[in-house]
């Protein structure tokens, strides 16, 4: 694969510089690297996430109105360091606390937890919510439990919007936890990606092979098999998701006494045009 790169070691830094020049609604900070909403956050809970680069627009591209207030990019497929989240947290702290949305990878979990401890030492309230929606594997060499995948984007959008609506930190953390519980996903791959530093495939798949349940960094899946049709692949992935636990027809309401979300069964709902 051909790529236009000056220096593989500078890919993340150059990407951040370009991103900052292209968007005046965000501020890009260096040493440590993080992206935050221009003008800061006042009077509401700040929402922060981050992870290894190479998944753009996740997470830096989601810093903006109604989504993230700050994002911390690590090197390609490498967890950000605690000082990144610590400095980002101080930059966007609006006095109402911070929600950190963390994908379930060991480095991410440990480093975000260290950052939360540092911020709490500064008197800032922090809640860390782990996203672990991957139904392919319960455990692997790379995680303790399920991996964090696509539900991360949904959580960032839902929680970013809820913060703008004035949710306090406890309510926002409970909402994020609920999004994660109801989020399920599973991946597959036809080919391997090539990281800039290596320039070679991170794993090998034959021309007629696909891998089911693979992770977003090329972590092993559950099975390799001959390539199937789109309908067959969709059926395999959807079946695994549905077998993980049937979805129920429920609405969610905030219970102020329990300080948590509760499910309310949907009955006799009539949908009207325009709603």
mmCIF file of N, CA and C in Angstrom, residues 174 178 182 250-256 258-265:
data_model
loop_
_atom_site.group_PDB
_atom_site.id
_atom_site.type_symbol
_atom_site.label_atom_id
_atom_site.label_comp_id
_atom_site.label_asym_id
_atom_site.label_seq_id
_atom_site.Cartn_x
_atom_site.Cartn_y
_atom_site.Cartn_z
ATOM 1 N N UNK A 174 -24.988 7.905 34.782
ATOM 2 C CA UNK A 174 -25.977 6.830 34.717
ATOM 3 C C UNK A 174 -26.498 6.662 33.296
ATOM 4 N N UNK A 178 -26.131 3.375 30.873
ATOM 5 C CA UNK A 178 -27.298 2.749 30.237
ATOM 6 C C UNK A 178 -27.089 2.590 28.734
ATOM 7 N N UNK A 182 -27.066 -1.155 26.743
ATOM 8 C CA UNK A 182 -27.952 -1.473 25.624
ATOM 9 C C UNK A 182 -27.226 -1.472 24.276
ATOM 10 N N UNK A 250 -38.794 -0.990 25.557
ATOM 11 C CA UNK A 250 -38.891 -0.205 26.781
ATOM 12 C C UNK A 250 -38.503 1.240 26.530
ATOM 13 N N UNK A 251 -39.057 2.107 27.354
ATOM 14 C CA UNK A 251 -38.593 3.482 27.441
ATOM 15 C C UNK A 251 -37.802 3.621 28.734
ATOM 16 N N UNK A 252 -36.978 4.628 28.823
ATOM 17 C CA UNK A 252 -36.193 4.849 30.032
ATOM 18 C C UNK A 252 -36.589 6.173 30.661
ATOM 19 N N UNK A 253 -36.788 6.150 31.967
ATOM 20 C CA UNK A 253 -37.120 7.356 32.693
ATOM 21 C C UNK A 253 -36.139 7.528 33.854
ATOM 22 N N UNK A 254 -35.830 8.781 34.200
ATOM 23 C CA UNK A 254 -34.924 9.053 35.304
ATOM 24 C C UNK A 254 -35.706 9.025 36.612
ATOM 25 N N UNK A 255 -35.279 8.186 37.542
ATOM 26 C CA UNK A 255 -35.890 8.082 38.855
ATOM 27 C C UNK A 255 -35.044 8.909 39.827
ATOM 28 N N UNK A 256 -35.560 10.057 40.234
ATOM 29 C CA UNK A 256 -34.777 10.967 41.071
ATOM 30 C C UNK A 256 -34.514 10.388 42.453
ATOM 31 N N UNK A 258 -34.062 7.051 43.142
ATOM 32 C CA UNK A 258 -33.020 6.039 42.980
ATOM 33 C C UNK A 258 -31.743 6.632 42.397
ATOM 34 N N UNK A 259 -31.865 7.854 41.807
ATOM 35 C CA UNK A 259 -30.757 8.493 41.106
ATOM 36 C C UNK A 259 -30.188 7.552 40.044
ATOM 37 N N UNK A 260 -31.092 6.991 39.249
ATOM 38 C CA UNK A 260 -30.685 6.077 38.185
ATOM 39 C C UNK A 260 -31.812 6.004 37.168
ATOM 40 N N UNK A 261 -31.496 5.409 36.003
ATOM 41 C CA UNK A 261 -32.490 5.224 34.958
ATOM 42 C C UNK A 261 -33.247 3.931 35.200
ATOM 43 N N UNK A 262 -34.552 3.956 34.990
ATOM 44 C CA UNK A 262 -35.380 2.757 35.132
ATOM 45 C C UNK A 262 -36.124 2.516 33.826
ATOM 46 N N UNK A 263 -36.372 1.229 33.500
ATOM 47 C CA UNK A 263 -37.074 0.870 32.282
ATOM 48 C C UNK A 263 -38.579 0.832 32.522
ATOM 49 N N UNK A 264 -39.309 1.369 31.579
ATOM 50 C CA UNK A 264 -40.757 1.356 31.628
ATOM 51 C C UNK A 264 -41.243 0.665 30.358
ATOM 52 N N UNK A 265 -42.042 -0.393 30.512
ATOM 53 C CA UNK A 265 -42.512 -1.142 29.357
ATOM 54 C C UNK A 265 -43.396 -0.262 28.470
#
